[in-house]
Short mmCIF file of C-alpha atoms (C1' of nucleotides) in Angstrom, two decimals:
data_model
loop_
_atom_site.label_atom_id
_atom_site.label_comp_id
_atom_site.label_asym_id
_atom_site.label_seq_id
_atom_site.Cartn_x
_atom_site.Cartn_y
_atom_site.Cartn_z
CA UNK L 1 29.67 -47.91 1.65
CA UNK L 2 27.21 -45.16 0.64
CA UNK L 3 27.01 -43.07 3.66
CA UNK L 4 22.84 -42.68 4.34
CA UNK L 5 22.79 -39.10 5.16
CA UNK L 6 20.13 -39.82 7.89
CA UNK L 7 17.25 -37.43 7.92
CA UNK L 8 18.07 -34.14 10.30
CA UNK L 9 16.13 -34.37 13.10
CA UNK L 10 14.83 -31.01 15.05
CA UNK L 11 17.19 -29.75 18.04
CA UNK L 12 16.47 -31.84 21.56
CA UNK L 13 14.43 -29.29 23.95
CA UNK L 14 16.18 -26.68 25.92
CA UNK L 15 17.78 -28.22 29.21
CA UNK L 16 18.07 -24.97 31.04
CA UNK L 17 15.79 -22.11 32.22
CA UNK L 18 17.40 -19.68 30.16
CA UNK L 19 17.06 -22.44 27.15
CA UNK L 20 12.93 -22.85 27.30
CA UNK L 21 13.04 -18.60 28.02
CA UNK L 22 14.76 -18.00 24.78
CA UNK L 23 13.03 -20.64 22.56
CA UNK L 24 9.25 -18.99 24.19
CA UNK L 25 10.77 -16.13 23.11
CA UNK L 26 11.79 -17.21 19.61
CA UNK L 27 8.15 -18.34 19.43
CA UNK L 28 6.81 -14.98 20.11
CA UNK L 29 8.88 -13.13 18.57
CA UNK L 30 8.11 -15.68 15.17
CA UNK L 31 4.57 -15.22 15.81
CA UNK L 32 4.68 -11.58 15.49
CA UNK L 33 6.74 -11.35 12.37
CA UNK L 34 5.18 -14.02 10.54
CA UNK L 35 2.02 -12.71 11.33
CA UNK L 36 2.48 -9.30 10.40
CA UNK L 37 4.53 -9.09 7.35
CA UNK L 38 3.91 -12.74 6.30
CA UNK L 39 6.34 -15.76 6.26
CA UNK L 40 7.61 -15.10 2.93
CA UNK L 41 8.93 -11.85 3.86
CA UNK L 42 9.76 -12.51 7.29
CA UNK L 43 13.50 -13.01 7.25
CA UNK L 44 15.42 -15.14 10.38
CA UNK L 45 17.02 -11.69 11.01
CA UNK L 46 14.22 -9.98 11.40
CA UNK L 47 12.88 -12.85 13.99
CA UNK L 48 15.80 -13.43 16.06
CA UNK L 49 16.37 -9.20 16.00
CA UNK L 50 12.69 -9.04 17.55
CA UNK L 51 13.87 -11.68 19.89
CA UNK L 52 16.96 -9.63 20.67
CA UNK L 53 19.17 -12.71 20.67
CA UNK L 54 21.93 -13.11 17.44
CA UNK L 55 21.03 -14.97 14.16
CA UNK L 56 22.63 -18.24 15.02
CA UNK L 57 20.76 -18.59 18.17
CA UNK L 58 17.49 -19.55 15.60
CA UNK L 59 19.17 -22.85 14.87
CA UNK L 60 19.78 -24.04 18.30
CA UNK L 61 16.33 -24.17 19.22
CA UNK L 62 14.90 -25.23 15.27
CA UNK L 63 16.11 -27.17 12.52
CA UNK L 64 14.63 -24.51 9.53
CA UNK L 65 12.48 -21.50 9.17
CA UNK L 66 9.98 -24.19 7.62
CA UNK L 67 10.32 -25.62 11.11
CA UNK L 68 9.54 -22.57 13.90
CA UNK L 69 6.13 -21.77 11.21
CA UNK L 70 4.86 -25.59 11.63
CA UNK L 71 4.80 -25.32 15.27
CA UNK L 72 3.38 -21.65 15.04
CA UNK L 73 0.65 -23.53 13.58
CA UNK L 74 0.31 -25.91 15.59
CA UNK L 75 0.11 -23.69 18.53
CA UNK L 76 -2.69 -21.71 17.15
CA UNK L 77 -4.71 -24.97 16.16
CA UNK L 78 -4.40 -24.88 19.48
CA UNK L 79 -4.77 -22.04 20.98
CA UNK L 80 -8.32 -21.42 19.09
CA UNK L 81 -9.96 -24.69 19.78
CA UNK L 82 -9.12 -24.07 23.38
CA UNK L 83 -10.68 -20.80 23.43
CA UNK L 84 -13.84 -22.25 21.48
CA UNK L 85 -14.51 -25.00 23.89
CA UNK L 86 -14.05 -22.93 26.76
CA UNK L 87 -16.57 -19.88 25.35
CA UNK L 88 -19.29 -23.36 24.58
CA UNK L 89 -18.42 -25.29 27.65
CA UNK L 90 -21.96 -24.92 29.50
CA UNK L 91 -24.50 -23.59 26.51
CA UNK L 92 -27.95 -25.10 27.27
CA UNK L 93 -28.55 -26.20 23.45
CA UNK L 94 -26.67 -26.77 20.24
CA UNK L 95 -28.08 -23.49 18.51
CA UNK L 96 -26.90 -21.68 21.12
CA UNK L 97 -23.53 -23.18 21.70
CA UNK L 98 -22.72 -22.43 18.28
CA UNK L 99 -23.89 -18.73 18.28
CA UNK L 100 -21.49 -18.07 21.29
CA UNK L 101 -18.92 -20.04 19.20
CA UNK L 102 -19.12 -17.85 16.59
CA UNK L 103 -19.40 -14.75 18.91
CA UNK L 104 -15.89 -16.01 20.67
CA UNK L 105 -14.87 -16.79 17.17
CA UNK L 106 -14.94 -12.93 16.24
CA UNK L 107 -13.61 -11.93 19.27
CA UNK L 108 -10.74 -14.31 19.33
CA UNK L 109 -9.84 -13.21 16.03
CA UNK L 110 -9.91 -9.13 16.79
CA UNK L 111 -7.88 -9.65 19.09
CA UNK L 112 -5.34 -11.64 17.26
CA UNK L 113 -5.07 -10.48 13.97
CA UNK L 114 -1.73 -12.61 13.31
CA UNK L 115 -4.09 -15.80 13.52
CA UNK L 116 -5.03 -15.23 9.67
CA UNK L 117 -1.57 -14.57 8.34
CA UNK L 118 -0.31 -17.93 9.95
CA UNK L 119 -2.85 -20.23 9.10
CA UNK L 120 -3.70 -18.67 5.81
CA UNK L 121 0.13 -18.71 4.56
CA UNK L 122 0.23 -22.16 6.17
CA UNK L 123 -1.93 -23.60 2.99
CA UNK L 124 1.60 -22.92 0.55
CA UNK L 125 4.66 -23.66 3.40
CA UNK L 126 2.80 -26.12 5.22
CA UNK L 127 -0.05 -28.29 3.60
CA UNK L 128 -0.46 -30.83 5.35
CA UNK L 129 -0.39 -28.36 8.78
CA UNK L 130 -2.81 -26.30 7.24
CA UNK L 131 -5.54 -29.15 6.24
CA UNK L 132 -5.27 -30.79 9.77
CA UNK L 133 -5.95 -27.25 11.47
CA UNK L 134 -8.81 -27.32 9.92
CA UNK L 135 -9.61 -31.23 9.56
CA UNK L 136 -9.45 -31.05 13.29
CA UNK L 137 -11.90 -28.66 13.99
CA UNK L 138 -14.24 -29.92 11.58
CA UNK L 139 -14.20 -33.38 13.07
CA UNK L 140 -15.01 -31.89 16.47
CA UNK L 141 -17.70 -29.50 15.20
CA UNK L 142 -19.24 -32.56 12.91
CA UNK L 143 -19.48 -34.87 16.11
CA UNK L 144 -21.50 -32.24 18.04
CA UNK L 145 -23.93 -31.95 15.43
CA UNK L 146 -24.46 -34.97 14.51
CA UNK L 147 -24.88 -35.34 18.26
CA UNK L 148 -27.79 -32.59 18.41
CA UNK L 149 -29.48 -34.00 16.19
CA UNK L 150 -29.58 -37.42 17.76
CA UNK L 151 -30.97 -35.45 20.52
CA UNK L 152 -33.42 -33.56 18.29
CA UNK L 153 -32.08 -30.20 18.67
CA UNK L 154 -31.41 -29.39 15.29
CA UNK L 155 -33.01 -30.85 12.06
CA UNK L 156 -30.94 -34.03 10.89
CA UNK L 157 -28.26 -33.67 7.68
CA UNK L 158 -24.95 -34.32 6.68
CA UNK L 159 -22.97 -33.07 9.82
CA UNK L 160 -20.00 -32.93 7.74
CA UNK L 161 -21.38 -30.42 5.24
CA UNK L 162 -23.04 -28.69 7.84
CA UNK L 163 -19.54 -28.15 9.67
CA UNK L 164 -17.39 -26.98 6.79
CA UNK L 165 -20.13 -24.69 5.93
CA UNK L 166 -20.16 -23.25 9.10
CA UNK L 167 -16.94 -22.80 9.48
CA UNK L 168 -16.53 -21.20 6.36
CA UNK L 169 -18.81 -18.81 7.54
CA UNK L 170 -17.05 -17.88 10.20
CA UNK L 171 -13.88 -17.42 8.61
CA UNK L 172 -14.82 -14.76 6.16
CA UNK L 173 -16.86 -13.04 8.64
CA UNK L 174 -13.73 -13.10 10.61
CA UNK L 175 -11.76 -11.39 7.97
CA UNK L 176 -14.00 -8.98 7.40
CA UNK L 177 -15.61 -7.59 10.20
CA UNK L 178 -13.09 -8.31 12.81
CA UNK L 179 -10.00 -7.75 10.83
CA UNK L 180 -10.61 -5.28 7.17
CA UNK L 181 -12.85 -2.94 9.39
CA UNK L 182 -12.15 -2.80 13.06
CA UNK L 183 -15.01 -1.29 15.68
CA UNK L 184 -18.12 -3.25 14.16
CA UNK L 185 -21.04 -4.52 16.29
CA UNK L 186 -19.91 -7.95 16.45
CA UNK L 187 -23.35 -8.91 18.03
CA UNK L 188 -24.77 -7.68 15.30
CA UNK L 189 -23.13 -9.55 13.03
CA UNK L 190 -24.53 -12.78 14.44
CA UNK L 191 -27.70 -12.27 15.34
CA UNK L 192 -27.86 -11.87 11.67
CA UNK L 193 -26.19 -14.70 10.84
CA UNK L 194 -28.24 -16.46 13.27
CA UNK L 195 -31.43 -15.05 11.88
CA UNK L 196 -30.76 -16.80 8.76
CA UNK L 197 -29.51 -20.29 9.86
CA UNK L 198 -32.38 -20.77 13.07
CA UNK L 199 -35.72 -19.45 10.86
CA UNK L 200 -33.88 -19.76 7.26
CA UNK L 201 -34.54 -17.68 4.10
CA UNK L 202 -37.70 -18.25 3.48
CA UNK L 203 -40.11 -15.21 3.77
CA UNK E 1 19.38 18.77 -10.61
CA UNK E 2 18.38 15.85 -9.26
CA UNK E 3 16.96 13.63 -11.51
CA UNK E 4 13.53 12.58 -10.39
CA UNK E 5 14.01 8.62 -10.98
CA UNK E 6 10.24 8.25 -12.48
CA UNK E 7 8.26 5.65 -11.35
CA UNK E 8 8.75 2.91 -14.14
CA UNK E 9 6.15 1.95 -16.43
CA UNK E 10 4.15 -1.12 -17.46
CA UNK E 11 5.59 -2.44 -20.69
CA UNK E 12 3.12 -0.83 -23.40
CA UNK E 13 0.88 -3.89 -24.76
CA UNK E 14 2.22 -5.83 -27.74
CA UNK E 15 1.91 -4.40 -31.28
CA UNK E 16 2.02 -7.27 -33.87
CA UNK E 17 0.29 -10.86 -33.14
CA UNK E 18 3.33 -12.44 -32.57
CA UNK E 19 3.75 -9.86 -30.00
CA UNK E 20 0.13 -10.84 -28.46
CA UNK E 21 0.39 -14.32 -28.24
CA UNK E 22 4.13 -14.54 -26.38
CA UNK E 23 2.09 -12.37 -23.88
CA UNK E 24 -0.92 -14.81 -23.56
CA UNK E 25 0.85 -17.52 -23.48
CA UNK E 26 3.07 -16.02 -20.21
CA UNK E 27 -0.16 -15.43 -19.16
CA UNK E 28 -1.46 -18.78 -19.11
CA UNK E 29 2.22 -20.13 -18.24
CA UNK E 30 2.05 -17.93 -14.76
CA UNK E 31 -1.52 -19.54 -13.90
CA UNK E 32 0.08 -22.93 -14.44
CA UNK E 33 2.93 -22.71 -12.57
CA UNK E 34 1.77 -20.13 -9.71
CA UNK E 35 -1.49 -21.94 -9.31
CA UNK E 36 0.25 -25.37 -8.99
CA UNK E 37 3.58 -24.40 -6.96
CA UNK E 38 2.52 -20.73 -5.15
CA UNK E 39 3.76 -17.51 -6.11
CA UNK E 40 6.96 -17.58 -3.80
CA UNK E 41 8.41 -20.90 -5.19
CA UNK E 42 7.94 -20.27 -8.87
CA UNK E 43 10.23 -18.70 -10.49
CA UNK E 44 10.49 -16.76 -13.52
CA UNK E 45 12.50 -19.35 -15.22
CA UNK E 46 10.03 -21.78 -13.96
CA UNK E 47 7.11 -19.26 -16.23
CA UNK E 48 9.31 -18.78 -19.31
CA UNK E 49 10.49 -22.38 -19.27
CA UNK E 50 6.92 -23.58 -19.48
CA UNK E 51 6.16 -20.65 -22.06
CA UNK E 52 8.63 -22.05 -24.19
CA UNK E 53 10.62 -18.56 -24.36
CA UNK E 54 13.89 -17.19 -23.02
CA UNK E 55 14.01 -15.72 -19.43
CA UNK E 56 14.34 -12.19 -20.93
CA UNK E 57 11.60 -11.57 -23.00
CA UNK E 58 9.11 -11.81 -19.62
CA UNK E 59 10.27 -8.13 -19.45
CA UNK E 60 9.49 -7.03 -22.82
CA UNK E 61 5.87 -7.49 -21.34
CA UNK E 62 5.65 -7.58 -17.69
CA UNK E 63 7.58 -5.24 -15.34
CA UNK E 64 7.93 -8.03 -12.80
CA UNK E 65 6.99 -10.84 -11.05
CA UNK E 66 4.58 -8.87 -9.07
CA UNK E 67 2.68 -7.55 -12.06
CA UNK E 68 2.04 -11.15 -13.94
CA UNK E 69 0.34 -11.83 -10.26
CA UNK E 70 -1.65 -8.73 -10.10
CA UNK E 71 -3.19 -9.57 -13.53
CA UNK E 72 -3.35 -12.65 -12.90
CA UNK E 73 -5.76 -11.76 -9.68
CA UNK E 74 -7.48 -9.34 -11.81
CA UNK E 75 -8.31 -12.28 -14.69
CA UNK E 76 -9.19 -14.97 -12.12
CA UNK E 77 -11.92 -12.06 -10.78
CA UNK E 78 -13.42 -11.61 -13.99
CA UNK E 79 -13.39 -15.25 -15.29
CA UNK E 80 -15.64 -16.08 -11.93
CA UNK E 81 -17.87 -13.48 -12.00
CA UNK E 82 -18.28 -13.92 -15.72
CA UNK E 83 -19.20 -17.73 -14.92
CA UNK E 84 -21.35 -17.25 -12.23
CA UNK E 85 -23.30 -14.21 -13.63
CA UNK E 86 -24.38 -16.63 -17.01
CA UNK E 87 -24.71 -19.67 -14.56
CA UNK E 88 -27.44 -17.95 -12.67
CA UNK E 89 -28.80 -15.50 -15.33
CA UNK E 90 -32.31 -17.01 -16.07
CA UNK E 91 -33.35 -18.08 -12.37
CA UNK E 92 -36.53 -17.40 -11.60
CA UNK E 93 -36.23 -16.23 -8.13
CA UNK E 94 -33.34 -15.47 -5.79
CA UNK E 95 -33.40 -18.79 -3.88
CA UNK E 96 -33.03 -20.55 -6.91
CA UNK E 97 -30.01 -18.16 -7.92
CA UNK E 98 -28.49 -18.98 -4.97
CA UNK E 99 -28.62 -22.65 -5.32
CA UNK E 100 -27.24 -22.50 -8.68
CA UNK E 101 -25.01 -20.11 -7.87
CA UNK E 102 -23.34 -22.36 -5.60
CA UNK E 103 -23.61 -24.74 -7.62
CA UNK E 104 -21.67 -23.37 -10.13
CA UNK E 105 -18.97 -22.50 -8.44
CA UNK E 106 -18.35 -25.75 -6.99
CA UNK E 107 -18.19 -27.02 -10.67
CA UNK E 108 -15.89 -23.95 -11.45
CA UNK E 109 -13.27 -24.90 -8.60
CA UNK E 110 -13.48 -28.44 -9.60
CA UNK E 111 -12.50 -27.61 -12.66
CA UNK E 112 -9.87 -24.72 -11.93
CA UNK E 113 -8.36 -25.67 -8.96
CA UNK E 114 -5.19 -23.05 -9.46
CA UNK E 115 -7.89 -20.42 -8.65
CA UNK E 116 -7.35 -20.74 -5.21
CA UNK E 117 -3.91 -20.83 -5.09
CA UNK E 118 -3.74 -17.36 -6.69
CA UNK E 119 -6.21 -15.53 -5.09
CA UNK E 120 -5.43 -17.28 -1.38
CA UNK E 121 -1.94 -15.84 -1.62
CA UNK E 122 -2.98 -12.64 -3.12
CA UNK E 123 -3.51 -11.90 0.36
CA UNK E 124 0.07 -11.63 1.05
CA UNK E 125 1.73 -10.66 -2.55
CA UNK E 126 -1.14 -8.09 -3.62
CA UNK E 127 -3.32 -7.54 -0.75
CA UNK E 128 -4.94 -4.66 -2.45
CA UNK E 129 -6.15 -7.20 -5.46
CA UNK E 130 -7.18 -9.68 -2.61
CA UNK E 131 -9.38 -7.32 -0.99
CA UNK E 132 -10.85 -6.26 -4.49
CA UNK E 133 -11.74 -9.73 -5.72
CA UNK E 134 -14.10 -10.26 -2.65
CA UNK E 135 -15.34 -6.55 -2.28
CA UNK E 136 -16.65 -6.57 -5.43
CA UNK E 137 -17.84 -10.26 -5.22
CA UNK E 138 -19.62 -9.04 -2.36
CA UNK E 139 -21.13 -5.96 -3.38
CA UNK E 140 -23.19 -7.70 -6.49
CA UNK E 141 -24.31 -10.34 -3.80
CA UNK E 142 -25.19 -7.89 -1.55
CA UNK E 143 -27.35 -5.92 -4.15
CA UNK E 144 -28.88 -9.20 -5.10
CA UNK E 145 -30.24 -9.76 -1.42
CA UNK E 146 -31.20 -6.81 -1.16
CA UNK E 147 -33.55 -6.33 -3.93
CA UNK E 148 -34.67 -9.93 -3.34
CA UNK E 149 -35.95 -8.99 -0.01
CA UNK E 150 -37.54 -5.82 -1.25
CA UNK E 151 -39.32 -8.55 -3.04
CA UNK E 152 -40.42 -10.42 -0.40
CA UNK E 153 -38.56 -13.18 -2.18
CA UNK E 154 -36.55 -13.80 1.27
CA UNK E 155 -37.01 -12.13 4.63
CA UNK E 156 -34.72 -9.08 5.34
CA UNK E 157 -32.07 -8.85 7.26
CA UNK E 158 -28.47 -7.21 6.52
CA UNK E 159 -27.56 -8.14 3.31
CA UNK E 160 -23.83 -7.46 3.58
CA UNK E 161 -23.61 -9.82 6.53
CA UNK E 162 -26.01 -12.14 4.46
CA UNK E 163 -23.05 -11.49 1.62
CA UNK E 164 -20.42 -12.28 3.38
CA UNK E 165 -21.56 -15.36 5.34
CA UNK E 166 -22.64 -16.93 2.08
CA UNK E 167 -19.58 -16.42 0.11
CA UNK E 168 -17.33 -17.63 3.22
CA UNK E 169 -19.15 -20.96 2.65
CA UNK E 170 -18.75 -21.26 -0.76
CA UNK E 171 -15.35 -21.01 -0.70
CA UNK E 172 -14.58 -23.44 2.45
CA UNK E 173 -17.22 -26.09 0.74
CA UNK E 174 -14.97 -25.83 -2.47
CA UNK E 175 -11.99 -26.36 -0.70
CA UNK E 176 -13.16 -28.96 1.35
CA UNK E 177 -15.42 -30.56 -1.31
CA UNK E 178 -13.89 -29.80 -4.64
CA UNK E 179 -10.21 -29.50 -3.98
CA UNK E 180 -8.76 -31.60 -1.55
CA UNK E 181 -11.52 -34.73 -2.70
CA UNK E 182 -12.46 -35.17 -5.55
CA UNK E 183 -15.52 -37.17 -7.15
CA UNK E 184 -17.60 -35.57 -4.37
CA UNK E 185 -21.67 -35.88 -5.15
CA UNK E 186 -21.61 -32.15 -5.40
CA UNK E 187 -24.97 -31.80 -5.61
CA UNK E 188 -25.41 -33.09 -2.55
CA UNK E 189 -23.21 -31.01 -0.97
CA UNK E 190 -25.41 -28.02 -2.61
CA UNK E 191 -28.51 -29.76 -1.19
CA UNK E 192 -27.36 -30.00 2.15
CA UNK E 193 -26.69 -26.84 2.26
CA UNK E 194 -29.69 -25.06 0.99
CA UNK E 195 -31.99 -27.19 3.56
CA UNK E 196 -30.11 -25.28 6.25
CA UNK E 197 -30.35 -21.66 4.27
CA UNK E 198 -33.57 -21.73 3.56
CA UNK E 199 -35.34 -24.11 6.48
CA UNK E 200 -32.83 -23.13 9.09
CA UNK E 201 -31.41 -25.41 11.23
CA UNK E 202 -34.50 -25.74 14.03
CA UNK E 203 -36.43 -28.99 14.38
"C1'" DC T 1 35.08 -24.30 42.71
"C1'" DT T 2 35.36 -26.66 38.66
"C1'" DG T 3 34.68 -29.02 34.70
"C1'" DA T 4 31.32 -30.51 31.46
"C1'" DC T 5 27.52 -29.41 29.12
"C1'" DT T 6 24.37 -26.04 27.36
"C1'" DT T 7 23.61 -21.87 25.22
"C1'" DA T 8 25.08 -17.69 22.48
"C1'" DT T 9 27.55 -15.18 18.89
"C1'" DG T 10 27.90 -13.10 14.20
"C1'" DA T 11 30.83 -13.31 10.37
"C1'" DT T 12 30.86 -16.30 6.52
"C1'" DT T 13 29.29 -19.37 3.12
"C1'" DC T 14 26.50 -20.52 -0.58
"C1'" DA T 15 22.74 -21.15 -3.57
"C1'" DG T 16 18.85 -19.22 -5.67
"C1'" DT T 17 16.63 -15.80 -8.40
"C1'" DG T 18 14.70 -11.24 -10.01
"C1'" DT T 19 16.21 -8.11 -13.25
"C1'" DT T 20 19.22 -6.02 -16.82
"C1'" DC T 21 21.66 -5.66 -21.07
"C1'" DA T 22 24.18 -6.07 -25.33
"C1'" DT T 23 23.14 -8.44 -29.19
"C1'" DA T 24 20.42 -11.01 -32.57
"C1'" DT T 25 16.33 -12.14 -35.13
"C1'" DT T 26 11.82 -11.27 -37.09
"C1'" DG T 27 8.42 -9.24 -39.90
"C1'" DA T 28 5.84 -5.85 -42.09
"C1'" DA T 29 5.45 -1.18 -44.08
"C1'" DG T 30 7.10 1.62 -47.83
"C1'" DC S 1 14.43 -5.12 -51.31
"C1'" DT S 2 15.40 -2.05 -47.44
"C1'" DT S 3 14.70 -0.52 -43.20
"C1'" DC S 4 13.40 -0.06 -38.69
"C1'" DA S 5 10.66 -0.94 -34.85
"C1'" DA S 6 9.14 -4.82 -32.38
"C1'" DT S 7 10.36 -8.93 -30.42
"C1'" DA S 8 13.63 -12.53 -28.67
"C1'" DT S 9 17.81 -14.29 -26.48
"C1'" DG S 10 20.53 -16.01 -22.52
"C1'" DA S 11 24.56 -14.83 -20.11
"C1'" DA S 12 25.83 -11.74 -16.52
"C1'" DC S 13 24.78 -8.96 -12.56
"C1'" DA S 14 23.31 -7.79 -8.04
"C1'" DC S 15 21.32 -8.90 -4.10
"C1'" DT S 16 18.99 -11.46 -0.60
"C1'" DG S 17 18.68 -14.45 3.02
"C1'" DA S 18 18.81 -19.30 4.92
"C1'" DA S 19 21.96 -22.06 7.10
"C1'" DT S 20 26.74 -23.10 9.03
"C1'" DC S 21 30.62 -23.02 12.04
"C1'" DA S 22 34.48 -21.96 14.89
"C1'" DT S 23 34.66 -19.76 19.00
"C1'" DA S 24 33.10 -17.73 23.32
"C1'" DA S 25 30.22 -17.19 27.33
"C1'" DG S 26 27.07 -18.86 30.65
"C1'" DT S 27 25.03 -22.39 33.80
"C1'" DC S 28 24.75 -25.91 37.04
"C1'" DA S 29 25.47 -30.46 39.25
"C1'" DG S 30 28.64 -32.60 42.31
#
DNA sequence: CTGACTTATGATTCAGTGTTCATATTGAAG
DNA sequence: CTTCAATATGAACACTGAATCATAAGTCAG
């Protein structure tokens, strides 16, 4: 009988206080690492030694180093789409829910700088994580403006293209004012941007 | 007397043809392989294996697997600009240079896909190369705007933020549109886009 | 208190891989 | 031809770091 060497499944959840303390702090502690030095370089050493716990402890709480990254990922799929739809919850309009989107955007990611690292290194260790982080919030931002237009707030178009432009927009902008140079008018910044996508171009 | 351990050298570049084409055709091996698999899970048995050559003779011209990136970043840099500049050469106004522009590098990416592979995790294994692709993307754009607004052929506004915002899009369009599915009306995609630049997005 | 389960330890294993090196082959100048 | 620098080889080396495991300590319900 060939013995089907059944698929390893990830540890069970922590039963005790002190379990969900130290597996938080595993989290953390990965989250800092990871998105300072990058996964590639971030060793299980170096994790569990920010965590102050020993090197074994890692693999009571997660199956692989693959494994604490996906979640990581997860969490700040999370984490930002949370922070977006709070920032938009009661904007008047469209236009302007998605200038304070972008505003919260740019401050969310100044003051998280690790967000990049993760979900940028997450496109070679984690595909398929990567694509829904941002499959996710496209669907979301497509749906509410397709909706606005319905409503006539915005010219209609492809809300899809519109989306993944936007977003794209966003994430460089990100990188570059809020992370490369630090202390830029982040107001600014939009109000540009938002000079260009309300009135257009066009002289 | 201590011996001052100098800083090694980059192999000096091949002397006979023979010499030359072993060197190319690393070259073209490490694009292969490093824009298919990433950077951190090829190996250099997995380059000189698809070269056709023994494992050693990568060091007869690179110093390491580092270095094969770096120009690798470098080439990718030059190859794009080189496309775009002759793609949008003979447009008769900066609009229309945009729109082709964008065009092309849709096409390019289609075409290419290992392109972002290498520069997306240049951010982690050469971060100085990373930062130089875009910079100097975005410093031609930039000068573009701005003498197209000096013009009047657009309205002003900052042209670095203008830069920025534009490339962003570009390259989350040919992710999203190029990349991960293909046989996408690109055009479309283009037009889409360019009725938000240069209309704006107001009723 | 106590015993069973959960959590913690860190030395050890083990495979992968970047780089080196002694040796061999090639090819072109003289 | 000869000769020598350039180029090629692939086995061996050195090192890293993910994952394991036997053992110990802590925690908590009953």
């Amino acid at each position: 009988m060939a013995d089907v060497p059944p698929n390893r499944r990830s540890p069970p959840h922590p039963r005790t206080r002190r379990g969900k303390d130290t597996r938080a702090g595993l989290l953390r502690a990965a989250e800092a690492v990871i998105g300072e030095i990058g996964y590639a370089a971030s060793s299980i050493a170096d994790i569990t030694r920010k965590a102050g716990i020993a090197q074994g402890t890692f693999y009571i709480y997660f199956q692989s180093k693959d494994e604490v990254f996906r979640e990581l990922v997860v969490e700040m799929g999370r984490l930002t789409r949370g922070f977006l739809t709070e920032a938009v919850a009661d904007a008047p309009d469209r236009l302007t829910a998605e200038r304070r989107g972008l505003r919260a955007f740019l401050a969310f990611v100044a003051e998280r700088p690790t967000l990049y690292n993760i979900v940028t290194e997450a496109r070679f260790v984690a595909p398929d994580a990567y694509r829904d982080y941002y499959t996710v919030f496209a669907r979301g931002y497509a749906q509410n403006l397709s909706a606005a237009a319905k409503e006539g707030e915005i010219r209609s178009g492809s809300a899809e293209v519109r989306a993944w432009a936007l977003m794209g927009m966003a994430i460089t902008l990100g990188e570059r004012f809020a992370i490369w140079e630090t202390g830029i008018d982040l107001d600014m910044v939009v109000d540009e941007v938002f000079d260009m996508l309300e009135r257009g171009l066009r002289p």
